[in-house]
Structures are given as structure tokens and as C-alpha cells.
Short mmCIF file of C-alpha atoms and ligand atoms in Angstrom, two decimals:
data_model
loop_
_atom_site.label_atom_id
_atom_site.label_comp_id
_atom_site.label_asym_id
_atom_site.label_seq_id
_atom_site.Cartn_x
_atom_site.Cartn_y
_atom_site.Cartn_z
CA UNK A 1 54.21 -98.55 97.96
CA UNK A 2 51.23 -99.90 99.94
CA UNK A 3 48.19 -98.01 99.65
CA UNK A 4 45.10 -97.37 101.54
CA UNK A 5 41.84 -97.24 99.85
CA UNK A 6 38.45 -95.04 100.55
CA UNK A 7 35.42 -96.58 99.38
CA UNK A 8 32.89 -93.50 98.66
CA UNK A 9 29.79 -94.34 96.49
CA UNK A 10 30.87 -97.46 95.67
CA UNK A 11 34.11 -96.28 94.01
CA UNK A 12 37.37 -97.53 95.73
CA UNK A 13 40.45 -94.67 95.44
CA UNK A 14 43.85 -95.82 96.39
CA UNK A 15 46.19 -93.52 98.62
CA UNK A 16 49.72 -93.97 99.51
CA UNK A 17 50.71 -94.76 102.84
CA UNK A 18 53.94 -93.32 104.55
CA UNK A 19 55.81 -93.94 107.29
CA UNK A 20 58.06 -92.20 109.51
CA UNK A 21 61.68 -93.21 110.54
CA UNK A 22 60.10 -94.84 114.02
CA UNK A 23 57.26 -96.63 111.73
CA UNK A 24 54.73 -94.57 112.25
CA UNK A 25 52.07 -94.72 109.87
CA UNK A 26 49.89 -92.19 107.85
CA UNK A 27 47.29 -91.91 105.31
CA UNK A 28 48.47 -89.13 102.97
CA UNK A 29 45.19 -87.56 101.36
CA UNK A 30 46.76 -84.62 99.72
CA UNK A 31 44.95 -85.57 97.04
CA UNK A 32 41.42 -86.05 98.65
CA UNK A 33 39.49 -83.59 97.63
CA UNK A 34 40.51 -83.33 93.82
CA UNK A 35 39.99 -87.07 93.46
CA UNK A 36 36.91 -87.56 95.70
CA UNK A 37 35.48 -84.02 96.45
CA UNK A 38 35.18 -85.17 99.79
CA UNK A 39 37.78 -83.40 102.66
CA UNK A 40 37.95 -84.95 106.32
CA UNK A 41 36.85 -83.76 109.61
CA UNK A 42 39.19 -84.36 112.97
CA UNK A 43 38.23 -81.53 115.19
CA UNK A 44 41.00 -81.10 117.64
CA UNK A 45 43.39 -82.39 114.63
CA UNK A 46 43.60 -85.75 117.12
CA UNK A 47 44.87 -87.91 113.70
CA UNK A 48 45.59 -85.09 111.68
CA UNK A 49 49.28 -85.07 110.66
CA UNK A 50 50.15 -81.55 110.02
CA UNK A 51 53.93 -81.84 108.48
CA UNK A 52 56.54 -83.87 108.27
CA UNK A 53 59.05 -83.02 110.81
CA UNK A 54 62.87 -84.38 111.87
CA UNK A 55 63.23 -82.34 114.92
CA UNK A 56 61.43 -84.51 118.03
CA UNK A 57 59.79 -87.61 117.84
CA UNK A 58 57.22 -88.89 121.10
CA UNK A 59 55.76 -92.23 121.76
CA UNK A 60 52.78 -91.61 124.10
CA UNK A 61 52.32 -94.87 124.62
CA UNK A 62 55.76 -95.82 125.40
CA UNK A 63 56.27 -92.72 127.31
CA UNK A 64 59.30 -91.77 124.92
CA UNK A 65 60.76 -88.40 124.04
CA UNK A 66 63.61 -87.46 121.51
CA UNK A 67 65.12 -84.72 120.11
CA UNK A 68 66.70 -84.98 116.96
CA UNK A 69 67.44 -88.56 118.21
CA UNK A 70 69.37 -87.79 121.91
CA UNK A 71 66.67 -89.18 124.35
CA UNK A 72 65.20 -86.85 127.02
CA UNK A 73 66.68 -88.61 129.83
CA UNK A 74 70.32 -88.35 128.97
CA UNK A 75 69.96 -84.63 127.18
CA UNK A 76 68.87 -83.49 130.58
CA UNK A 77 71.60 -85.37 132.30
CA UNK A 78 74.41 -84.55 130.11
CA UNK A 79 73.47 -81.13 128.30
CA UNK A 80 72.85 -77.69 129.20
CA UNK A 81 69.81 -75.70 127.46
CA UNK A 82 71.67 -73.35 125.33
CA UNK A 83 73.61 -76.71 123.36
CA UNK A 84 69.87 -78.35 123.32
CA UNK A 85 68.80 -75.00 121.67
CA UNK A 86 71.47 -75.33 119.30
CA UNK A 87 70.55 -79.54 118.76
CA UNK A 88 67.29 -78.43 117.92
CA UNK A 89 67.56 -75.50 115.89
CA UNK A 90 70.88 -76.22 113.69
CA UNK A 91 69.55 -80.13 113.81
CA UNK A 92 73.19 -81.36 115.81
CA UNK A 93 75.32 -80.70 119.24
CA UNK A 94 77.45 -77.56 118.41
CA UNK A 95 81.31 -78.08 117.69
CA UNK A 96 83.52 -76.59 119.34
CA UNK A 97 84.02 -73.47 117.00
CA UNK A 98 79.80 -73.48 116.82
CA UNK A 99 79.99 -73.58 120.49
CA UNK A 100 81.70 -70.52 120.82
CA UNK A 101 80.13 -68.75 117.67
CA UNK A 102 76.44 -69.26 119.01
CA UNK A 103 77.13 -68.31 122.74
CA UNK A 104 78.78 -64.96 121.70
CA UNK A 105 75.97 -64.77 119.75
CA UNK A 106 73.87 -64.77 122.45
CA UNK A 107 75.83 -62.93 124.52
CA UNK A 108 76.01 -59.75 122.35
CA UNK A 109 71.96 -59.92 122.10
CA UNK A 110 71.38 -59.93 125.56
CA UNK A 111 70.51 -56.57 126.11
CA UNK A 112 66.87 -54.80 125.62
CA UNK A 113 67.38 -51.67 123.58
CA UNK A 114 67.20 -48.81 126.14
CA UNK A 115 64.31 -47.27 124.10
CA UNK A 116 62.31 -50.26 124.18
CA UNK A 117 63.14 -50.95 128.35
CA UNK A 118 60.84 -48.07 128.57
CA UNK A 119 57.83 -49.51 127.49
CA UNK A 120 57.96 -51.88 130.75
CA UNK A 121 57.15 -47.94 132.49
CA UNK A 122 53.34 -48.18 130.81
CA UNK A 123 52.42 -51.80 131.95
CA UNK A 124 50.44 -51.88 135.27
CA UNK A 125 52.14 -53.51 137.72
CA UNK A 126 49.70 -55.88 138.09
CA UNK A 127 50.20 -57.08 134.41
CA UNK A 128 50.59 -60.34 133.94
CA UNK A 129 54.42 -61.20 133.07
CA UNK A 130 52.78 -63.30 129.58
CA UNK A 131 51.36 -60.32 128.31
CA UNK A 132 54.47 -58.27 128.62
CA UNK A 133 56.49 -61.05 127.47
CA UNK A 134 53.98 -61.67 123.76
CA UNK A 135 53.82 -57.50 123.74
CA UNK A 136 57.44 -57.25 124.17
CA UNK A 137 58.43 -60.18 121.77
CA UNK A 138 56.20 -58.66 119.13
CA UNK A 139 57.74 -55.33 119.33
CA UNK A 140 61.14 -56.55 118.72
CA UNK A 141 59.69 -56.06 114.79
CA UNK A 142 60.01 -52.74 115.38
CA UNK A 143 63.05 -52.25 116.54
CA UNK A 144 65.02 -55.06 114.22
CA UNK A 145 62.67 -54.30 110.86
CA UNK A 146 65.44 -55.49 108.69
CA UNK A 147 64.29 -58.94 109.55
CA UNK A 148 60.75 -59.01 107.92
CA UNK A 149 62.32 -61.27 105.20
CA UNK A 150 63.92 -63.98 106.09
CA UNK A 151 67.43 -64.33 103.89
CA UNK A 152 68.34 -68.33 104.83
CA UNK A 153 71.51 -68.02 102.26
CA UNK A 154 73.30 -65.44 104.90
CA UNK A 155 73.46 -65.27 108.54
CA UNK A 156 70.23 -62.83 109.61
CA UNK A 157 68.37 -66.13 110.61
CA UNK A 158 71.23 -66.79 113.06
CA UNK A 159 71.11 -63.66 114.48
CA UNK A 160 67.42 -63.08 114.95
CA UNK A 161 67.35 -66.80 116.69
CA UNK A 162 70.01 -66.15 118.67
CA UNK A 163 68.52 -62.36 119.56
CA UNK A 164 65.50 -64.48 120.54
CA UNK A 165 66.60 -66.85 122.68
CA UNK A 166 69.03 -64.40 124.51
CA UNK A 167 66.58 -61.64 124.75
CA UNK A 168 63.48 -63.23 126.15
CA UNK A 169 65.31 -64.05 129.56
CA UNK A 170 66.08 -60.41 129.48
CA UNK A 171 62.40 -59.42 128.97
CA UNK A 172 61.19 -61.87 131.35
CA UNK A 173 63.53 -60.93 134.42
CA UNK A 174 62.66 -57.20 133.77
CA UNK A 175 58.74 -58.11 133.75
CA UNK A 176 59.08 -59.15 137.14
CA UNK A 177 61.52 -56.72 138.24
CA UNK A 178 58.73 -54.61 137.47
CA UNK A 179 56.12 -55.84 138.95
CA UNK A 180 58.10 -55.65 142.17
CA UNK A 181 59.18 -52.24 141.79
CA UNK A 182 63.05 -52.99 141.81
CA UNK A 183 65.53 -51.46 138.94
CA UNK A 184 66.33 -53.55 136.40
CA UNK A 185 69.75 -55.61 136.56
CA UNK A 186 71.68 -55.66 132.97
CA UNK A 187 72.57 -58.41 131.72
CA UNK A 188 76.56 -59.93 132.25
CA UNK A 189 78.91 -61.09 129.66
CA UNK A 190 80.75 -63.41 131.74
CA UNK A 191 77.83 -65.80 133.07
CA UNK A 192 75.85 -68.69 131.51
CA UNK A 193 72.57 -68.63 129.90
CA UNK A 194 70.64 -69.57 133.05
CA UNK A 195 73.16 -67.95 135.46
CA UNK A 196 72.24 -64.63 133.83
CA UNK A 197 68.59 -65.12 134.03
CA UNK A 198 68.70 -66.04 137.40
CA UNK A 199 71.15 -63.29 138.22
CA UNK A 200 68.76 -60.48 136.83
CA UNK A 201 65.52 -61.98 138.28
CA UNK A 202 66.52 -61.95 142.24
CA UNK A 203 70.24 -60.03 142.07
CA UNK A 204 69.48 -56.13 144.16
CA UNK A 205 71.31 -53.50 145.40
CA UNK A 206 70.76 -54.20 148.74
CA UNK A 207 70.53 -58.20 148.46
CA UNK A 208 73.65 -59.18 145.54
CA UNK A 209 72.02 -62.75 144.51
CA UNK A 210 74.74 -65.30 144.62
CA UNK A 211 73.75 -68.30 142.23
CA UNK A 212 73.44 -71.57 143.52
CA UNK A 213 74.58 -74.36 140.99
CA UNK A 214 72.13 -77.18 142.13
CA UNK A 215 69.47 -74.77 141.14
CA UNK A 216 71.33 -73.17 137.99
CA UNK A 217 71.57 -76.98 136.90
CA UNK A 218 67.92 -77.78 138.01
CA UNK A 219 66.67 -74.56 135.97
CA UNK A 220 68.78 -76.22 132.97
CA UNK A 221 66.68 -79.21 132.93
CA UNK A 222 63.78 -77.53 133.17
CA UNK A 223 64.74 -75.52 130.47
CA UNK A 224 65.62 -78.86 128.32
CA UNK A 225 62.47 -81.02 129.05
CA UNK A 226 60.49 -77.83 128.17
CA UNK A 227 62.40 -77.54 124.84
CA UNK A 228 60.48 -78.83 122.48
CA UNK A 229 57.15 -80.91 122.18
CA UNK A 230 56.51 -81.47 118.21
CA UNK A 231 53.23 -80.45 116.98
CA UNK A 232 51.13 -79.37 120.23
CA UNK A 233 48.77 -76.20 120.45
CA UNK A 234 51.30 -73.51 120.62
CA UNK A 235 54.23 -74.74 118.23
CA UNK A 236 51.34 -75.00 115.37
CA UNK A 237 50.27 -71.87 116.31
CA UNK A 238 53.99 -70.53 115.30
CA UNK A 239 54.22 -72.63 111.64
CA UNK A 240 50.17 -71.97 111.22
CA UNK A 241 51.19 -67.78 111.66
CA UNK A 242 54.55 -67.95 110.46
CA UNK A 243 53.05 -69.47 107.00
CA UNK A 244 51.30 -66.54 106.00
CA UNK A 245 55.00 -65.58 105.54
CA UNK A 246 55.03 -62.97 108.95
CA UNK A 247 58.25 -62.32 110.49
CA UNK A 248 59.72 -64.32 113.13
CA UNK A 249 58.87 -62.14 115.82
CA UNK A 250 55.41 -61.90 115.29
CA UNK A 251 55.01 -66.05 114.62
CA UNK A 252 56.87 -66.84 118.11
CA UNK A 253 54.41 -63.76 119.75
CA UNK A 254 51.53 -65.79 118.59
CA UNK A 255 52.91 -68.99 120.42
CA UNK A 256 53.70 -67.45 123.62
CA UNK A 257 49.61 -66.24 123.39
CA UNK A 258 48.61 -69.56 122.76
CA UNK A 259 51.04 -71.09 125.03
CA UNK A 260 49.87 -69.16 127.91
CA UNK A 261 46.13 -71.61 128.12
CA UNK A 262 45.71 -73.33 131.08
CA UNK A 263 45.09 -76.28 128.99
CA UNK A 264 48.55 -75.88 127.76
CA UNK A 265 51.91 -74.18 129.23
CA UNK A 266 49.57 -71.84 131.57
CA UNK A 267 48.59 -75.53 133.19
CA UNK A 268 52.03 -75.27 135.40
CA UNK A 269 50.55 -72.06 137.31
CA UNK A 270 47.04 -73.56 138.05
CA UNK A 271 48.60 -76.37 139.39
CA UNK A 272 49.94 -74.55 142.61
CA UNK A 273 46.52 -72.18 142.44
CA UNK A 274 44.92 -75.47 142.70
CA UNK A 275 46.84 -76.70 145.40
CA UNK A 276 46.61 -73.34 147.30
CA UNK A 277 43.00 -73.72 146.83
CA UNK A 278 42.58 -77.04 148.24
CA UNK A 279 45.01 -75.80 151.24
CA UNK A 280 42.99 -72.83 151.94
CA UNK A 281 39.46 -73.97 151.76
CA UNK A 282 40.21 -77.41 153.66
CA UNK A 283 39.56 -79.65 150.65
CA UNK A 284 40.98 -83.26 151.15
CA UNK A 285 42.84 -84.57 147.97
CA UNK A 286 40.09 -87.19 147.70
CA UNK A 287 37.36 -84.69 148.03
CA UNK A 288 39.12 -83.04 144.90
CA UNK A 289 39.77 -85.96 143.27
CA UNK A 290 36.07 -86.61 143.09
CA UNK A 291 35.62 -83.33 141.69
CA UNK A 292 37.62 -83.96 138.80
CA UNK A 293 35.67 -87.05 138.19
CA UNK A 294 32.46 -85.52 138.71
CA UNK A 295 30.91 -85.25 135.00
CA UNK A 296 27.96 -82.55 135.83
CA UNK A 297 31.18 -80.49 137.05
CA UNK A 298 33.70 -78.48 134.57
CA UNK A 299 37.10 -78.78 137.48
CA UNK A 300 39.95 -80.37 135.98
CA UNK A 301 42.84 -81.45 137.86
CA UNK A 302 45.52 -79.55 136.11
CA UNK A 303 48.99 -80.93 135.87
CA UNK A 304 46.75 -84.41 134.77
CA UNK A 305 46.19 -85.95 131.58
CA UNK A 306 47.85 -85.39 127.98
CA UNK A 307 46.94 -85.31 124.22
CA UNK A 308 49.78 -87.63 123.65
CA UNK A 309 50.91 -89.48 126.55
CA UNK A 310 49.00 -92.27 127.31
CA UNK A 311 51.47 -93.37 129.96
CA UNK A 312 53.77 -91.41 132.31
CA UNK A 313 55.07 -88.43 130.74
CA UNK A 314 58.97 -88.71 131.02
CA UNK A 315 59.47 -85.28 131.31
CA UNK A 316 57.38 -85.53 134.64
CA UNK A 317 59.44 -88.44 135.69
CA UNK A 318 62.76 -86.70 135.38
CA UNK A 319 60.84 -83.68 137.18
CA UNK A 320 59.44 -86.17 140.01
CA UNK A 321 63.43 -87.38 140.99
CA UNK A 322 64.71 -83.13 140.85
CA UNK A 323 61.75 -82.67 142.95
CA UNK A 324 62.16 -85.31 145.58
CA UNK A 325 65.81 -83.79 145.22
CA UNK A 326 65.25 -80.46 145.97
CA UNK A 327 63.50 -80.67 148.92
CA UNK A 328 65.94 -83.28 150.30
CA UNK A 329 68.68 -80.35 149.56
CA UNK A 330 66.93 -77.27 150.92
CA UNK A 331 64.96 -79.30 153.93
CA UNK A 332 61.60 -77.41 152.99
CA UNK A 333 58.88 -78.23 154.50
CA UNK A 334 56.02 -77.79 151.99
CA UNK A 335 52.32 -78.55 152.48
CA UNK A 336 51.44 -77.91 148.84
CA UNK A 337 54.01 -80.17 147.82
CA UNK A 338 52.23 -83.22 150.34
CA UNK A 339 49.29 -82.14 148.71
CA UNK A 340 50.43 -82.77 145.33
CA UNK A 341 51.95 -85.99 146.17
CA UNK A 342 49.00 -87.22 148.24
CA UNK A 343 47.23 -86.09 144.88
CA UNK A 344 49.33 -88.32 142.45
CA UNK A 345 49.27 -91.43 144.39
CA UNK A 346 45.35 -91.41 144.26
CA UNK A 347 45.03 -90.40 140.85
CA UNK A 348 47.54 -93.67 140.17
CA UNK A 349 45.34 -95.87 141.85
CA UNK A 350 42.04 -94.64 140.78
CA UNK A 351 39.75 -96.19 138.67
CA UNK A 352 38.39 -93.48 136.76
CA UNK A 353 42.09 -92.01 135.95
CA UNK A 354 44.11 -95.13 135.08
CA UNK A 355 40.78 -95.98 132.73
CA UNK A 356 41.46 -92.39 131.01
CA UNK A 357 45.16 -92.57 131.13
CA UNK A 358 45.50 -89.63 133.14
CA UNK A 359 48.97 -89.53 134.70
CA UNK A 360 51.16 -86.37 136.05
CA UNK A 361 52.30 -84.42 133.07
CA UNK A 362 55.35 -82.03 133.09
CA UNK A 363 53.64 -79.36 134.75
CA UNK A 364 52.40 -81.35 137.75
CA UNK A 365 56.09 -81.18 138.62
CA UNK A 366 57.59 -78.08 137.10
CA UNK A 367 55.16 -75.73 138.90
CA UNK A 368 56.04 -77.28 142.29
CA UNK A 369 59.90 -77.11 141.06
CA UNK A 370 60.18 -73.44 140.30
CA UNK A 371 58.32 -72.95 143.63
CA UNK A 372 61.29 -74.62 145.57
CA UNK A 373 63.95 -72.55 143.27
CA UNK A 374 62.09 -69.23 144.25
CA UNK A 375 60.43 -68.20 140.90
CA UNK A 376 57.25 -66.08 141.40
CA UNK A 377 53.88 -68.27 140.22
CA UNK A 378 52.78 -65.75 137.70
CA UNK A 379 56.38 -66.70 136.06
CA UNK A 380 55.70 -70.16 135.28
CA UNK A 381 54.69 -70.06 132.06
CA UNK A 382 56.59 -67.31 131.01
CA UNK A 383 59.52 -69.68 132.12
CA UNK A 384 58.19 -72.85 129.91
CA UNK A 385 58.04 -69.93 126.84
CA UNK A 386 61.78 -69.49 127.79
CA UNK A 387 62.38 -73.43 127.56
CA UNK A 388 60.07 -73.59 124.76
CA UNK A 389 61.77 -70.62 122.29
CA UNK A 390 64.44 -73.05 120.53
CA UNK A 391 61.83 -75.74 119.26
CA UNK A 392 59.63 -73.13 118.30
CA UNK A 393 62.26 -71.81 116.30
CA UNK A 394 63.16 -74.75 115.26
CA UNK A 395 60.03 -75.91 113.50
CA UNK A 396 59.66 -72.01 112.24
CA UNK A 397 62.64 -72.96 109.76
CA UNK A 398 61.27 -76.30 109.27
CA UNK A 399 58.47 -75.24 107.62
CA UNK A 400 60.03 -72.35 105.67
CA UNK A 401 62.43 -74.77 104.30
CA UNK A 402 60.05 -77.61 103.23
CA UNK A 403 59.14 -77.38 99.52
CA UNK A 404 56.66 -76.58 98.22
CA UNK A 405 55.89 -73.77 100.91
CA UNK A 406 52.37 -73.41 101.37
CA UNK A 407 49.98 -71.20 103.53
CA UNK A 408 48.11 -73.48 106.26
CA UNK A 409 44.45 -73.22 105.40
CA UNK A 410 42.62 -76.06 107.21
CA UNK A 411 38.93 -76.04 106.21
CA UNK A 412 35.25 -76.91 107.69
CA UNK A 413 31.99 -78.24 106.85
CA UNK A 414 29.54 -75.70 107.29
CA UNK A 415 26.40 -75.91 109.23
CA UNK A 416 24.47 -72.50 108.93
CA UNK A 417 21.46 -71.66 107.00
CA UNK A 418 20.88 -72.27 103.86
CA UNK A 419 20.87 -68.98 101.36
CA UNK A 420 18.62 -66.73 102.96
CA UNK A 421 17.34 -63.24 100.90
CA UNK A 422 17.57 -59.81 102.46
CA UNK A 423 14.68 -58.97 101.20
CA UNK A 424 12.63 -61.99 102.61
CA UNK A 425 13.19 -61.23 106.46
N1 CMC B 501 41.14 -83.98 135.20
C1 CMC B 501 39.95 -84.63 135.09
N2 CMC B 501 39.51 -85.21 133.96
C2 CMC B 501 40.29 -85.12 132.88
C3 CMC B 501 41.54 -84.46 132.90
C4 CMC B 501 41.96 -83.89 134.13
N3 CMC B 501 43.13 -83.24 134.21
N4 CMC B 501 42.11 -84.52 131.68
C5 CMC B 501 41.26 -85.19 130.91
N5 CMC B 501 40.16 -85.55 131.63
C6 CMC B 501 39.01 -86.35 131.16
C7 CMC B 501 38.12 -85.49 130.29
O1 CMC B 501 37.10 -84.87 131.05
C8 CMC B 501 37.58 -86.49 129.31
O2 CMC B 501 36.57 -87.22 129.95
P1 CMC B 501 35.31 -87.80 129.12
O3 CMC B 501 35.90 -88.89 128.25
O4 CMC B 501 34.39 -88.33 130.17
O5 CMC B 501 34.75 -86.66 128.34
C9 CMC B 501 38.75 -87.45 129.10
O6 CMC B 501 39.54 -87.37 130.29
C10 CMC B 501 39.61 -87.10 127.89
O7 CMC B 501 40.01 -85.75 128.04
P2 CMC B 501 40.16 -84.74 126.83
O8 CMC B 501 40.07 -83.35 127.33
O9 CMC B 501 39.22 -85.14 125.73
O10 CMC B 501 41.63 -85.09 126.37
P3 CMC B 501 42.52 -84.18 125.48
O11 CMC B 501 43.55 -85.04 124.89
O12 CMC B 501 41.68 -83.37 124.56
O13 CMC B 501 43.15 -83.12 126.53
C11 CMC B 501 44.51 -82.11 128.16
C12 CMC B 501 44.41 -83.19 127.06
C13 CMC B 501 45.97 -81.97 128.55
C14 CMC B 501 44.02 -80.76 127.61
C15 CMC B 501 43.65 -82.54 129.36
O14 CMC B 501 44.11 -83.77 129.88
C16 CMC B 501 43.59 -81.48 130.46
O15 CMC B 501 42.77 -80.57 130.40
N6 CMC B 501 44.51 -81.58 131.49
C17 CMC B 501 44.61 -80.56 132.51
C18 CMC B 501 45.41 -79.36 131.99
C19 CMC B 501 46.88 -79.66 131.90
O16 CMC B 501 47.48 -80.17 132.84
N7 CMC B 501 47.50 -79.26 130.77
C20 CMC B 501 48.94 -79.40 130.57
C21 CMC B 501 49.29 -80.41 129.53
S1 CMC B 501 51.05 -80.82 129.54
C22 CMC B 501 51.82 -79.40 129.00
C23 CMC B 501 51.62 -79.17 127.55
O17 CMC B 501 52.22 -79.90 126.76
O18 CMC B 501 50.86 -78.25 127.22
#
């Protein structure tokens, strides 16, 4: 096994090195402290390996993204999002029989419990959708208690999954039925996953919603690429709170909270503020480009830059082609949408950005994409929680099934004062 080795005080300790199934390398230090006393410091965790994981591998560099294997390009060709749910959370494509097991499944969760549709009554209208959506996930603990321990030998983990992923288009088409003041539609049977959220967000009374499949398949692929991203801010969120051994519920409430940053999911609805902004206070693209370069000035451009990819993100690429797509099929004519392109083509050229690796990430794209398929902007990142759910999930079981279970406990080098007295002040 090769080994790496720490010289500390001029004694040399050896540890092993691992590698993943693509070759990628790590230092495991498990051991670091007992043998050295010594722990290590990566604020930001930017080389900090947190688990081992076989559910979706990324090569920033290389601007590659699998899950369980299946490249991103063809899943979103070929699947739909409820049999990429299923990839990621059983670890393979359904079977036929699984097929129709885990779509029944979701069809006879679909509903809200009438008790619990009430609590939409006490949230302003004005509430954002992400709050309802975290409050309303959360709650689900109350109503389906039985679930506080996880029993992996029988089905309850299927079921609460499945109850997930079927219930949170629910919750998020009521949210914004809502906020608009229109009754809620009920969920059908008979209709596909993204039919049926799509069908309960704009169907009314007075204006029956008929779906459109180029946008039922676009919402699919949005629904895909937003699937899973391995160990970002929000998925660690859900193993770091679901290792203290909380219920599901309550572990995938904490990722929608932390999913809901602007640095992170919440970045696909600042991306049209931002463009509104520049529209409505006559800012050039270039004028706002050098903003985001300026150092002595905090604005970002959002929908720029990534953690991991240091070339295009291929999520964004797939995005970019639906894009030019959609607006070829409806004939819009958008100004935000020349705004954003004017705004990627001199971020590509600049200096300053290629320098930094800063290139269109997925929600550059997926903002301006639920725009053109009619979804509210304070919806955005409730739909990339939607898309999210199944890899969230996923790496929820992960971790409970990786022995030895242990709580995550990262921990710091302290800087405060030295022991002070009471007395003494
Ligand atoms: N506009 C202007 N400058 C930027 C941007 C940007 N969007 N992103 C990074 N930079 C600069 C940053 O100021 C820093 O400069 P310097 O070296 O002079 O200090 C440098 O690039 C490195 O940035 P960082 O913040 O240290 O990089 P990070 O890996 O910690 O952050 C990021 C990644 C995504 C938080 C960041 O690029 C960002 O804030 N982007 C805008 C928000 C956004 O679009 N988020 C969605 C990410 S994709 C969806 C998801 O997976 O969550």
C-alpha cells in the first residue's frame, strides 16, 4: 500500500494512501491525532474528504458528472427524474416490477394530510415558498412519527423516501398556490411525476392548465441535472444532521435551509434579480462585469464560478442547448435573457474570469429556464430542492449504512484568551 509520510518534529509517520475507482487520491489521517497529536485545518473543507461515497462522481477539471456511473449527458437525454431518483437512491435503473412498485409508491404518497394542508392558512402570504417548504418537510415528523427509527431490514425506508419525493411537489405547488390566493389542486393518480407538479402549480378553475410535453420533458432535465451533486454545502448538511441519528425528515429539512444560500441553490433566483437589476437601473453588462471584478466591492456575479468546476459545468451546458431551445419554441422575446448571454460571452473572454475559472454554473441557466416554462422566481430554489431530494436521500442511507457509524464532529484550533479568573476582572 503506498503511504504518505508527515514529518512533525523531526519524526516521520507513515499514512496510507487510497484511491477511488476514478484514481483519485487521498491521504487518510484517521489516525492523526492519536499518532501525532496534531489534527488539520482546511476551513471551507476545500481538501477535506468527508466519506467515501459510490453514488456520483465529478471531475471539475474535466467538466464530468456521473451518477452511479450513467453520465449526465445521456441520463438527461434518455431518463426521466423519477427512474434517476430510483438510480440514485436504490444504486441501479428500476426493473420493470421496481418500476411499477416505486411509482405506486409515489403515487399513493402524493397527498398532504388534510390536517397538515392547514398549516399553509398561518403562513403570510408573503412567505417565502423555502421556508414553507423546510417548515413543512420538518413537520412531516409529526404526522409519520413511526419513522424516528430507521428499520433498513423492512420496507419503512422505502416508504418514507418515496413519501418524500412524492410529497414535496405537493408542498411546493400548494406554497405557491398560496401565495396567490388560489385553492389548492389535489394531486392525480393518472399523471407523471412532473405532469402532476406542473398540473397543481398553474391548473384553476377558471384556467384548466393543459401540460405541454416540451416543457414536462424540459422540467425532467432540470429535475435530473439538479439530482445530485456529491458532497457540496447542503448534502453534508443532511449526513452532518442525519448522524446525530435524527429522523429523515428533520436531516433533509436541514438541507433545504442550507440549500436555500445564495451561494448555493438560492444562486438560481439572484441570477434573474441580478439581471432585473441591471435592466432596471441601466447597467451595461460590462459596467457589471467590472463590478464583480472590483476587489474593494462585495457584488458577485451569481450564476458564476464553482467549488468544483474548474471548467464549464456540464450541467450548464446541457441547460445552455434547452435554453437556446426554448426560446426558439415559444418565440419569446426576452431582454433578461440578452442580458445574460451578453453577460457570459464577456465573462468567457475576460481576463480576470478565465484566470479564476469562473464559467456559467447550472444556475446561470436554470433560473433563466424556469422563467421561460412560467415558474414564479421565488420558486427556483424550492424547485432545485425538488431535483435535489433523491441524492440527498441517497447519501442519507449511505452514511447510515457505512460501518462503523459515527457522529460527524469536525474540530478547531482555538484562538481566544487564555484562562482568565472571574475574580480578576
Ligand atoms: N463573481 C465574481 N468573483 C467571483 C465569483 C463570482 N461569481 N466567484 C468567485 N469569485 C472570485 C472570488 O472573489 C475569489 O477572488 P479572490 O481570489 O480575489 O479572493 C475567487 O474568485 C475564488 O472565489 P471563492 O469564493 O474563494 O471560491 P469558492 O470555491 O469558495 O466559491 C462559489 C464558489 C460558487 C461560492 C462562488 O464562485 C460564488 O460565490 N459564485 C456565485 C454564486 C453562485 O452562482 N452559486 C451557485 C453555485 S452552483 C450551484 C450549487 O452547486 O450550489
Amino acid at each position: 500500500m503506498k503511504q504518505a509520510e508527515i514529518i512533525i518534529d523531526g519524526t516521520t509517520y507513515a499514512f496510507p494512501i487510497i484511491e477511488g475507482t476514478e484514481g483519485e487520491k487521498a491521504i487518510d489521517i484517521t489516525a492523526l491525532r492519536d499518532k501525532t497529536g496534531h489534527i488539520t485545518l482546511d476551513v471551507g473543507y476545500q481538501n477535506t474528504g468527508s466519506c467515501l461515497s459510490a453514488i456520483t462522481y465529478i471531475d471539475g477539471e474535466k467538466g464530468i458528472l456521473r451518477y452511479r456511473g450513467y453520465p449526465i449527458e445521456e441520463l438527461a437525454e434518455k431518463s426521466s427524474f423519477t427512474e434517476t431518483a430510483h438510480l440514485l437512491v436504490y444504486g441501479h435503473l428500476p426493473s420493470p416490477e421496481e418500476r411499477k412498485v416505486f411509482s405506486q409508491r409515489l403515487t399513493e404518497n402524493s397527498m398532504i394530510h388534510e390536517e397538515m394542508i392547514r398549516f399553509f392558512d398561518s403562513f403570510p402570504l408573503k412567505a417565502h415558498p423555502m421556508a414553507i417548504l423546510s417548515t413543512m418537510v420538518n413537520a412531516l415528523t409529526v404526522y409519520y412519527p413511526e419513522f424516528f427509527t430507521v428499520d433498513f431490514e423492512s420496507d419503512t425506508f422505502d416508504i418514507m423516501a418515496a413519501r418524500l419525493i412524492s410529497k414535496i411537489r405537493t408542498i411546493a405547488a400548494y406554497s405557491h398556490k398560496h401565495s396567490i390566493g388560489e385553492p389548492f389542486v389535489y394531486p392525480r393518480h393518472d399523471y407523471p411525476y412532473c405532469t402532476n407538479f406542473l398540473y397543481m402549480m398553474f391548473d384553476s378553475p377558471v384556467h384548466p392548465y393543459e401540460v405541454d410535453p416540451d416543457i414536462e420533458k424540459v422540467l425532467n432535465i432540470l429535475l435530473i441535472l439538479h439530482a445530485d451533486h456529491e458532497q457540496n454545502c447542503s448534502t453534508s448538511t443532511v449526513r452532518l444532521v442525519g448522524s446525530s441519528m435524527v429522523n429523515l425528515y428533520s436531516s433533509i429539512c436541514a438541507g433545504i435551509c442550507a440549500l436555500w444560500g445564495p451561494l448555493h441553490g438560492g444562486a438560481n433566483q439572484e441570477v434573474i434579480d441580478m439581471l432585473k437589476n441591471i435592466q432596471k437601473d441601466g447597467m451595461t453588462p460590462k459596467q457589471c462585469m467590472e463590478a464583480a471584478k472590483d476587489r474593494s466591492n462585495s457584488f458577485r456575479l451569481f450564476g458564476f464560478g464553482h467549488r468544483v468546476y474548474k471548467s464549464y459545468d456540464p450541467r450548464a451546458k446541457i441547460l445552455k442547448t434547452l435554453c437556446d431551445a426554448m426560446v426558439a419554441k415559444l418565440g419569446v422575446k426576452e431582454p433578461l435573457i440578452d442580458i445574460a448571454l451578453e453577460l457570459e460571452r464577456l465573462a468567457l473572454e475576460d481576463e480576470f474570469f478565465r484566470e479564476k475559472k469562473l464559467y456559467p454554473n447550472v444556475d446561470f441557466y436554470s433560473g433563466i429556464l424556469y422563467r421561460l416554462i412560467g415558474i414564479p422566481t421565488n420558486m427556483y430554489t424550492v424547485m432545485f430542492a425538488i431535483g435535489r431530494l433523491p441524492g440527498w436521500i441517497a447519501q442519507w442511507k449511505e452514511m447510515h449504512d457505512t460501518k462503523p457509524f459515527r457522529i460527524g464532529r469536525p474540530r478547531q484550533i482555538y484562538t481566544g484568551p487564555s484562562l482568565k479568573r472571574y475574580e480578576d476582572e
